[in-house]
mmCIF entry with sequence, helices, sheets and N, C-alpha, C, O atoms, coordinates in Angstrom:
data_MODEL
# 
_entry.id   MODEL 
# 
_entity.id                         1 
_entity.type                       polymer 
_entity.pdbx_number_of_molecules   1 
# 
_entity_poly.entity_id                      1 
_entity_poly.type                           'polypeptide(L)' 
_entity_poly.nstd_linkage                   no 
_entity_poly.nstd_monomer                   no 
_entity_poly.pdbx_seq_one_letter_code       MEMLKAFIHIKVTEQHNDEVEDQDEQIMGTLKYLT 
_entity_poly.pdbx_seq_one_letter_code_can   MEMLKAFIHIKVTEQHNDEVEDQDEQIMGTLKYLT 
_entity_poly.pdbx_strand_id                 A 
# 
loop_
_entity_poly_seq.entity_id 
_entity_poly_seq.num 
_entity_poly_seq.mon_id 
_entity_poly_seq.hetero 
1 1  MET n 
1 2  GLU n 
1 3  MET n 
1 4  LEU n 
1 5  LYS n 
1 6  ALA n 
1 7  PHE n 
1 8  ILE n 
1 9  HIS n 
1 10 ILE n 
1 11 LYS n 
1 12 VAL n 
1 13 THR n 
1 14 GLU n 
1 15 GLN n 
1 16 HIS n 
1 17 ASN n 
1 18 ASP n 
1 19 GLU n 
1 20 VAL n 
1 21 GLU n 
1 22 ASP n 
1 23 GLN n 
1 24 ASP n 
1 25 GLU n 
1 26 GLN n 
1 27 ILE n 
1 28 MET n 
1 29 GLY n 
1 30 THR n 
1 31 LEU n 
1 32 LYS n 
1 33 TYR n 
1 34 LEU n 
1 35 THR n 
# 
_struct_asym.id          A 
_struct_asym.entity_id   1 
# 
_struct_conf.conf_type_id            HELX_P 
_struct_conf.id                      HELX_P1 
_struct_conf.pdbx_PDB_helix_id       AA1 
_struct_conf.beg_label_comp_id       GLU 
_struct_conf.beg_label_asym_id       A 
_struct_conf.beg_label_seq_id        2 
_struct_conf.pdbx_beg_PDB_ins_code   ? 
_struct_conf.end_label_comp_id       LEU 
_struct_conf.end_label_asym_id       A 
_struct_conf.end_label_seq_id        34 
_struct_conf.pdbx_end_PDB_ins_code   ? 
_struct_conf.beg_auth_comp_id        GLU 
_struct_conf.beg_auth_asym_id        A 
_struct_conf.beg_auth_seq_id         2 
_struct_conf.end_auth_comp_id        LEU 
_struct_conf.end_auth_asym_id        A 
_struct_conf.end_auth_seq_id         34 
_struct_conf.pdbx_PDB_helix_class    1 
_struct_conf.details                 ? 
_struct_conf.pdbx_PDB_helix_length   33 
# 
_struct_conf_type.id          HELX_P 
_struct_conf_type.criteria    ? 
_struct_conf_type.reference   ? 
# 
loop_
_atom_site.group_PDB 
_atom_site.id 
_atom_site.type_symbol 
_atom_site.label_atom_id 
_atom_site.label_alt_id 
_atom_site.label_comp_id 
_atom_site.label_asym_id 
_atom_site.label_entity_id 
_atom_site.label_seq_id 
_atom_site.pdbx_PDB_ins_code 
_atom_site.Cartn_x 
_atom_site.Cartn_y 
_atom_site.Cartn_z 
_atom_site.occupancy 
_atom_site.B_iso_or_equiv 
_atom_site.pdbx_formal_charge 
_atom_site.auth_seq_id 
_atom_site.auth_comp_id 
_atom_site.auth_asym_id 
_atom_site.auth_atom_id 
_atom_site.pdbx_PDB_model_num 
ATOM 1   N N  . MET A 1 1  ? -22.942 -39.902 -16.362 1.00 0.00 ? 1  MET A N  1 
ATOM 2   C CA . MET A 1 1  ? -24.026 -40.857 -16.134 1.00 0.00 ? 1  MET A CA 1 
ATOM 3   C C  . MET A 1 1  ? -24.098 -41.260 -14.661 1.00 0.00 ? 1  MET A C  1 
ATOM 4   O O  . MET A 1 1  ? -25.182 -41.345 -14.084 1.00 0.00 ? 1  MET A O  1 
ATOM 5   N N  . GLU A 1 2  ? -22.932 -41.507 -14.061 1.00 0.00 ? 2  GLU A N  1 
ATOM 6   C CA . GLU A 1 2  ? -22.922 -41.888 -12.645 1.00 0.00 ? 2  GLU A CA 1 
ATOM 7   C C  . GLU A 1 2  ? -23.485 -40.765 -11.771 1.00 0.00 ? 2  GLU A C  1 
ATOM 8   O O  . GLU A 1 2  ? -24.215 -41.014 -10.812 1.00 0.00 ? 2  GLU A O  1 
ATOM 9   N N  . MET A 1 3  ? -23.135 -39.531 -12.119 1.00 0.00 ? 3  MET A N  1 
ATOM 10  C CA . MET A 1 3  ? -23.641 -38.388 -11.350 1.00 0.00 ? 3  MET A CA 1 
ATOM 11  C C  . MET A 1 3  ? -25.161 -38.342 -11.419 1.00 0.00 ? 3  MET A C  1 
ATOM 12  O O  . MET A 1 3  ? -25.829 -38.087 -10.416 1.00 0.00 ? 3  MET A O  1 
ATOM 13  N N  . LEU A 1 4  ? -25.700 -38.589 -12.600 1.00 0.00 ? 4  LEU A N  1 
ATOM 14  C CA . LEU A 1 4  ? -27.151 -38.554 -12.780 1.00 0.00 ? 4  LEU A CA 1 
ATOM 15  C C  . LEU A 1 4  ? -27.815 -39.657 -11.961 1.00 0.00 ? 4  LEU A C  1 
ATOM 16  O O  . LEU A 1 4  ? -28.843 -39.427 -11.323 1.00 0.00 ? 4  LEU A O  1 
ATOM 17  N N  . LYS A 1 5  ? -27.229 -40.850 -11.978 1.00 0.00 ? 5  LYS A N  1 
ATOM 18  C CA . LYS A 1 5  ? -27.779 -41.964 -11.193 1.00 0.00 ? 5  LYS A CA 1 
ATOM 19  C C  . LYS A 1 5  ? -27.783 -41.613 -9.707  1.00 0.00 ? 5  LYS A C  1 
ATOM 20  O O  . LYS A 1 5  ? -28.763 -41.853 -9.003  1.00 0.00 ? 5  LYS A O  1 
ATOM 21  N N  . ALA A 1 6  ? -26.672 -41.041 -9.242  1.00 0.00 ? 6  ALA A N  1 
ATOM 22  C CA . ALA A 1 6  ? -26.569 -40.679 -7.832  1.00 0.00 ? 6  ALA A CA 1 
ATOM 23  C C  . ALA A 1 6  ? -27.605 -39.622 -7.478  1.00 0.00 ? 6  ALA A C  1 
ATOM 24  O O  . ALA A 1 6  ? -28.228 -39.686 -6.418  1.00 0.00 ? 6  ALA A O  1 
ATOM 25  N N  . PHE A 1 7  ? -27.789 -38.648 -8.368  1.00 0.00 ? 7  PHE A N  1 
ATOM 26  C CA . PHE A 1 7  ? -28.754 -37.578 -8.118  1.00 0.00 ? 7  PHE A CA 1 
ATOM 27  C C  . PHE A 1 7  ? -30.169 -38.139 -8.038  1.00 0.00 ? 7  PHE A C  1 
ATOM 28  O O  . PHE A 1 7  ? -30.939 -37.780 -7.147  1.00 0.00 ? 7  PHE A O  1 
ATOM 29  N N  . ILE A 1 8  ? -30.505 -39.020 -8.974  1.00 0.00 ? 8  ILE A N  1 
ATOM 30  C CA . ILE A 1 8  ? -31.845 -39.625 -8.973  1.00 0.00 ? 8  ILE A CA 1 
ATOM 31  C C  . ILE A 1 8  ? -32.036 -40.447 -7.702  1.00 0.00 ? 8  ILE A C  1 
ATOM 32  O O  . ILE A 1 8  ? -33.101 -40.410 -7.085  1.00 0.00 ? 8  ILE A O  1 
ATOM 33  N N  . HIS A 1 9  ? -30.998 -41.190 -7.314  1.00 0.00 ? 9  HIS A N  1 
ATOM 34  C CA . HIS A 1 9  ? -31.092 -42.011 -6.106  1.00 0.00 ? 9  HIS A CA 1 
ATOM 35  C C  . HIS A 1 9  ? -31.377 -41.137 -4.883  1.00 0.00 ? 9  HIS A C  1 
ATOM 36  O O  . HIS A 1 9  ? -32.207 -41.487 -4.044  1.00 0.00 ? 9  HIS A O  1 
ATOM 37  N N  . ILE A 1 10 ? -30.685 -40.001 -4.786  1.00 0.00 ? 10 ILE A N  1 
ATOM 38  C CA . ILE A 1 10 ? -30.890 -39.084 -3.658  1.00 0.00 ? 10 ILE A CA 1 
ATOM 39  C C  . ILE A 1 10 ? -32.321 -38.563 -3.661  1.00 0.00 ? 10 ILE A C  1 
ATOM 40  O O  . ILE A 1 10 ? -32.967 -38.521 -2.614  1.00 0.00 ? 10 ILE A O  1 
ATOM 41  N N  . LYS A 1 11 ? -32.822 -38.164 -4.830  1.00 0.00 ? 11 LYS A N  1 
ATOM 42  C CA . LYS A 1 11 ? -34.185 -37.631 -4.923  1.00 0.00 ? 11 LYS A CA 1 
ATOM 43  C C  . LYS A 1 11 ? -35.207 -38.682 -4.513  1.00 0.00 ? 11 LYS A C  1 
ATOM 44  O O  . LYS A 1 11 ? -36.142 -38.385 -3.768  1.00 0.00 ? 11 LYS A O  1 
ATOM 45  N N  . VAL A 1 12 ? -35.034 -39.901 -4.993  1.00 0.00 ? 12 VAL A N  1 
ATOM 46  C CA . VAL A 1 12 ? -35.975 -40.978 -4.665  1.00 0.00 ? 12 VAL A CA 1 
ATOM 47  C C  . VAL A 1 12 ? -35.933 -41.258 -3.165  1.00 0.00 ? 12 VAL A C  1 
ATOM 48  O O  . VAL A 1 12 ? -36.969 -41.458 -2.532  1.00 0.00 ? 12 VAL A O  1 
ATOM 49  N N  . THR A 1 13 ? -34.722 -41.270 -2.605  1.00 0.00 ? 13 THR A N  1 
ATOM 50  C CA . THR A 1 13 ? -34.577 -41.530 -1.172  1.00 0.00 ? 13 THR A CA 1 
ATOM 51  C C  . THR A 1 13 ? -35.247 -40.433 -0.356  1.00 0.00 ? 13 THR A C  1 
ATOM 52  O O  . THR A 1 13 ? -35.920 -40.718 0.636   1.00 0.00 ? 13 THR A O  1 
ATOM 53  N N  . GLU A 1 14 ? -35.065 -39.173 -0.771  1.00 0.00 ? 14 GLU A N  1 
ATOM 54  C CA . GLU A 1 14 ? -35.695 -38.059 -0.055  1.00 0.00 ? 14 GLU A CA 1 
ATOM 55  C C  . GLU A 1 14 ? -37.215 -38.188 -0.093  1.00 0.00 ? 14 GLU A C  1 
ATOM 56  O O  . GLU A 1 14 ? -37.887 -37.984 0.919   1.00 0.00 ? 14 GLU A O  1 
ATOM 57  N N  . GLN A 1 15 ? -37.750 -38.526 -1.254  1.00 0.00 ? 15 GLN A N  1 
ATOM 58  C CA . GLN A 1 15 ? -39.200 -38.660 -1.385  1.00 0.00 ? 15 GLN A CA 1 
ATOM 59  C C  . GLN A 1 15 ? -39.695 -39.799 -0.502  1.00 0.00 ? 15 GLN A C  1 
ATOM 60  O O  . GLN A 1 15 ? -40.737 -39.684 0.143   1.00 0.00 ? 15 GLN A O  1 
ATOM 61  N N  . HIS A 1 16 ? -38.944 -40.904 -0.476  1.00 0.00 ? 16 HIS A N  1 
ATOM 62  C CA . HIS A 1 16 ? -39.330 -42.044 0.353   1.00 0.00 ? 16 HIS A CA 1 
ATOM 63  C C  . HIS A 1 16 ? -39.338 -41.640 1.826   1.00 0.00 ? 16 HIS A C  1 
ATOM 64  O O  . HIS A 1 16 ? -40.257 -41.999 2.563   1.00 0.00 ? 16 HIS A O  1 
ATOM 65  N N  . ASN A 1 17 ? -38.323 -40.898 2.257   1.00 0.00 ? 17 ASN A N  1 
ATOM 66  C CA . ASN A 1 17 ? -38.253 -40.452 3.645   1.00 0.00 ? 17 ASN A CA 1 
ATOM 67  C C  . ASN A 1 17 ? -39.440 -39.564 3.988   1.00 0.00 ? 17 ASN A C  1 
ATOM 68  O O  . ASN A 1 17 ? -39.994 -39.669 5.082   1.00 0.00 ? 17 ASN A O  1 
ATOM 69  N N  . ASP A 1 18 ? -39.839 -38.692 3.070   1.00 0.00 ? 18 ASP A N  1 
ATOM 70  C CA . ASP A 1 18 ? -41.000 -37.831 3.303   1.00 0.00 ? 18 ASP A CA 1 
ATOM 71  C C  . ASP A 1 18 ? -42.252 -38.675 3.488   1.00 0.00 ? 18 ASP A C  1 
ATOM 72  O O  . ASP A 1 18 ? -43.073 -38.383 4.358   1.00 0.00 ? 18 ASP A O  1 
ATOM 73  N N  . GLU A 1 19 ? -42.407 -39.714 2.685   1.00 0.00 ? 19 GLU A N  1 
ATOM 74  C CA . GLU A 1 19 ? -43.580 -40.577 2.785   1.00 0.00 ? 19 GLU A CA 1 
ATOM 75  C C  . GLU A 1 19 ? -43.590 -41.296 4.126   1.00 0.00 ? 19 GLU A C  1 
ATOM 76  O O  . GLU A 1 19 ? -44.639 -41.428 4.757   1.00 0.00 ? 19 GLU A O  1 
ATOM 77  N N  . VAL A 1 20 ? -42.422 -41.762 4.560   1.00 0.00 ? 20 VAL A N  1 
ATOM 78  C CA . VAL A 1 20 ? -42.330 -42.462 5.845   1.00 0.00 ? 20 VAL A CA 1 
ATOM 79  C C  . VAL A 1 20 ? -42.689 -41.506 6.980   1.00 0.00 ? 20 VAL A C  1 
ATOM 80  O O  . VAL A 1 20 ? -43.403 -41.884 7.909   1.00 0.00 ? 20 VAL A O  1 
ATOM 81  N N  . GLU A 1 21 ? -42.192 -40.265 6.906   1.00 0.00 ? 21 GLU A N  1 
ATOM 82  C CA . GLU A 1 21 ? -42.504 -39.281 7.942   1.00 0.00 ? 21 GLU A CA 1 
ATOM 83  C C  . GLU A 1 21 ? -44.001 -39.009 7.990   1.00 0.00 ? 21 GLU A C  1 
ATOM 84  O O  . GLU A 1 21 ? -44.574 -38.884 9.072   1.00 0.00 ? 21 GLU A O  1 
ATOM 85  N N  . ASP A 1 22 ? -44.638 -38.916 6.825   1.00 0.00 ? 22 ASP A N  1 
ATOM 86  C CA . ASP A 1 22 ? -46.085 -38.700 6.780   1.00 0.00 ? 22 ASP A CA 1 
ATOM 87  C C  . ASP A 1 22 ? -46.812 -39.861 7.446   1.00 0.00 ? 22 ASP A C  1 
ATOM 88  O O  . ASP A 1 22 ? -47.770 -39.648 8.190   1.00 0.00 ? 22 ASP A O  1 
ATOM 89  N N  . GLN A 1 23 ? -46.367 -41.084 7.188   1.00 0.00 ? 23 GLN A N  1 
ATOM 90  C CA . GLN A 1 23 ? -46.994 -42.255 7.798   1.00 0.00 ? 23 GLN A CA 1 
ATOM 91  C C  . GLN A 1 23 ? -46.817 -42.211 9.313   1.00 0.00 ? 23 GLN A C  1 
ATOM 92  O O  . GLN A 1 23 ? -47.750 -42.509 10.059  1.00 0.00 ? 23 GLN A O  1 
ATOM 93  N N  . ASP A 1 24 ? -45.625 -41.841 9.764   1.00 0.00 ? 24 ASP A N  1 
ATOM 94  C CA . ASP A 1 24 ? -45.372 -41.749 11.202  1.00 0.00 ? 24 ASP A CA 1 
ATOM 95  C C  . ASP A 1 24 ? -46.310 -40.729 11.839  1.00 0.00 ? 24 ASP A C  1 
ATOM 96  O O  . ASP A 1 24 ? -46.852 -40.971 12.917  1.00 0.00 ? 24 ASP A O  1 
ATOM 97  N N  . GLU A 1 25 ? -46.503 -39.598 11.179  1.00 0.00 ? 25 GLU A N  1 
ATOM 98  C CA . GLU A 1 25 ? -47.388 -38.563 11.717  1.00 0.00 ? 25 GLU A CA 1 
ATOM 99  C C  . GLU A 1 25 ? -48.824 -39.072 11.782  1.00 0.00 ? 25 GLU A C  1 
ATOM 100 O O  . GLU A 1 25 ? -49.541 -38.791 12.742  1.00 0.00 ? 25 GLU A O  1 
ATOM 101 N N  . GLN A 1 26 ? -49.244 -39.815 10.768  1.00 0.00 ? 26 GLN A N  1 
ATOM 102 C CA . GLN A 1 26 ? -50.598 -40.365 10.764  1.00 0.00 ? 26 GLN A CA 1 
ATOM 103 C C  . GLN A 1 26 ? -50.766 -41.353 11.912  1.00 0.00 ? 26 GLN A C  1 
ATOM 104 O O  . GLN A 1 26 ? -51.791 -41.356 12.594  1.00 0.00 ? 26 GLN A O  1 
ATOM 105 N N  . ILE A 1 27 ? -49.749 -42.196 12.123  1.00 0.00 ? 27 ILE A N  1 
ATOM 106 C CA . ILE A 1 27 ? -49.817 -43.185 13.200  1.00 0.00 ? 27 ILE A CA 1 
ATOM 107 C C  . ILE A 1 27 ? -49.864 -42.480 14.553  1.00 0.00 ? 27 ILE A C  1 
ATOM 108 O O  . ILE A 1 27 ? -50.672 -42.839 15.410  1.00 0.00 ? 27 ILE A O  1 
ATOM 109 N N  . MET A 1 28 ? -49.010 -41.486 14.748  1.00 0.00 ? 28 MET A N  1 
ATOM 110 C CA . MET A 1 28 ? -49.002 -40.754 16.015  1.00 0.00 ? 28 MET A CA 1 
ATOM 111 C C  . MET A 1 28 ? -50.339 -40.060 16.235  1.00 0.00 ? 28 MET A C  1 
ATOM 112 O O  . MET A 1 28 ? -50.860 -40.052 17.350  1.00 0.00 ? 28 MET A O  1 
ATOM 113 N N  . GLY A 1 29 ? -50.893 -39.479 15.178  1.00 0.00 ? 29 GLY A N  1 
ATOM 114 C CA . GLY A 1 29 ? -52.187 -38.821 15.287  1.00 0.00 ? 29 GLY A CA 1 
ATOM 115 C C  . GLY A 1 29 ? -53.267 -39.816 15.673  1.00 0.00 ? 29 GLY A C  1 
ATOM 116 O O  . GLY A 1 29 ? -54.149 -39.500 16.473  1.00 0.00 ? 29 GLY A O  1 
ATOM 117 N N  . THR A 1 30 ? -53.205 -41.011 15.113  1.00 0.00 ? 30 THR A N  1 
ATOM 118 C CA . THR A 1 30 ? -54.196 -42.043 15.431  1.00 0.00 ? 30 THR A CA 1 
ATOM 119 C C  . THR A 1 30 ? -54.048 -42.479 16.882  1.00 0.00 ? 30 THR A C  1 
ATOM 120 O O  . THR A 1 30 ? -55.043 -42.663 17.583  1.00 0.00 ? 30 THR A O  1 
ATOM 121 N N  . LEU A 1 31 ? -52.815 -42.643 17.330  1.00 0.00 ? 31 LEU A N  1 
ATOM 122 C CA . LEU A 1 31 ? -52.588 -43.055 18.716  1.00 0.00 ? 31 LEU A CA 1 
ATOM 123 C C  . LEU A 1 31 ? -53.111 -41.999 19.682  1.00 0.00 ? 31 LEU A C  1 
ATOM 124 O O  . LEU A 1 31 ? -53.728 -42.330 20.694  1.00 0.00 ? 31 LEU A O  1 
ATOM 125 N N  . LYS A 1 32 ? -52.865 -40.724 19.369  1.00 0.00 ? 32 LYS A N  1 
ATOM 126 C CA . LYS A 1 32 ? -53.365 -39.650 20.229  1.00 0.00 ? 32 LYS A CA 1 
ATOM 127 C C  . LYS A 1 32 ? -54.885 -39.678 20.271  1.00 0.00 ? 32 LYS A C  1 
ATOM 128 O O  . LYS A 1 32 ? -55.496 -39.442 21.313  1.00 0.00 ? 32 LYS A O  1 
ATOM 129 N N  . TYR A 1 33 ? -55.488 -39.971 19.118  1.00 0.00 ? 33 TYR A N  1 
ATOM 130 C CA . TYR A 1 33 ? -56.948 -40.003 19.027  1.00 0.00 ? 33 TYR A CA 1 
ATOM 131 C C  . TYR A 1 33 ? -57.506 -41.158 19.856  1.00 0.00 ? 33 TYR A C  1 
ATOM 132 O O  . TYR A 1 33 ? -58.566 -41.028 20.469  1.00 0.00 ? 33 TYR A O  1 
ATOM 133 N N  . LEU A 1 34 ? -56.798 -42.284 19.877  1.00 0.00 ? 34 LEU A N  1 
ATOM 134 C CA . LEU A 1 34 ? -57.291 -43.471 20.580  1.00 0.00 ? 34 LEU A CA 1 
ATOM 135 C C  . LEU A 1 34 ? -57.113 -43.341 22.087  1.00 0.00 ? 34 LEU A C  1 
ATOM 136 O O  . LEU A 1 34 ? -57.949 -43.818 22.855  1.00 0.00 ? 34 LEU A O  1 
ATOM 137 N N  . THR A 1 35 ? -56.017 -42.692 22.518  1.00 0.00 ? 35 THR A N  1 
ATOM 138 C CA . THR A 1 35 ? -55.733 -42.649 23.956  1.00 0.00 ? 35 THR A CA 1 
ATOM 139 C C  . THR A 1 35 ? -56.400 -41.460 24.619  1.00 0.00 ? 35 THR A C  1 
ATOM 140 O O  . THR A 1 35 ? -56.266 -41.271 25.828  1.00 0.00 ? 35 THR A O  1 
# 
């Protein structure tokens, strides 16, 4: 059970990191567009 919890936690964290990276790319793209 602990292994499963750890695995799910890793997957959720990876997905969250991907979402944050996408947001960063959108922000950088917007800044490039504005400047």
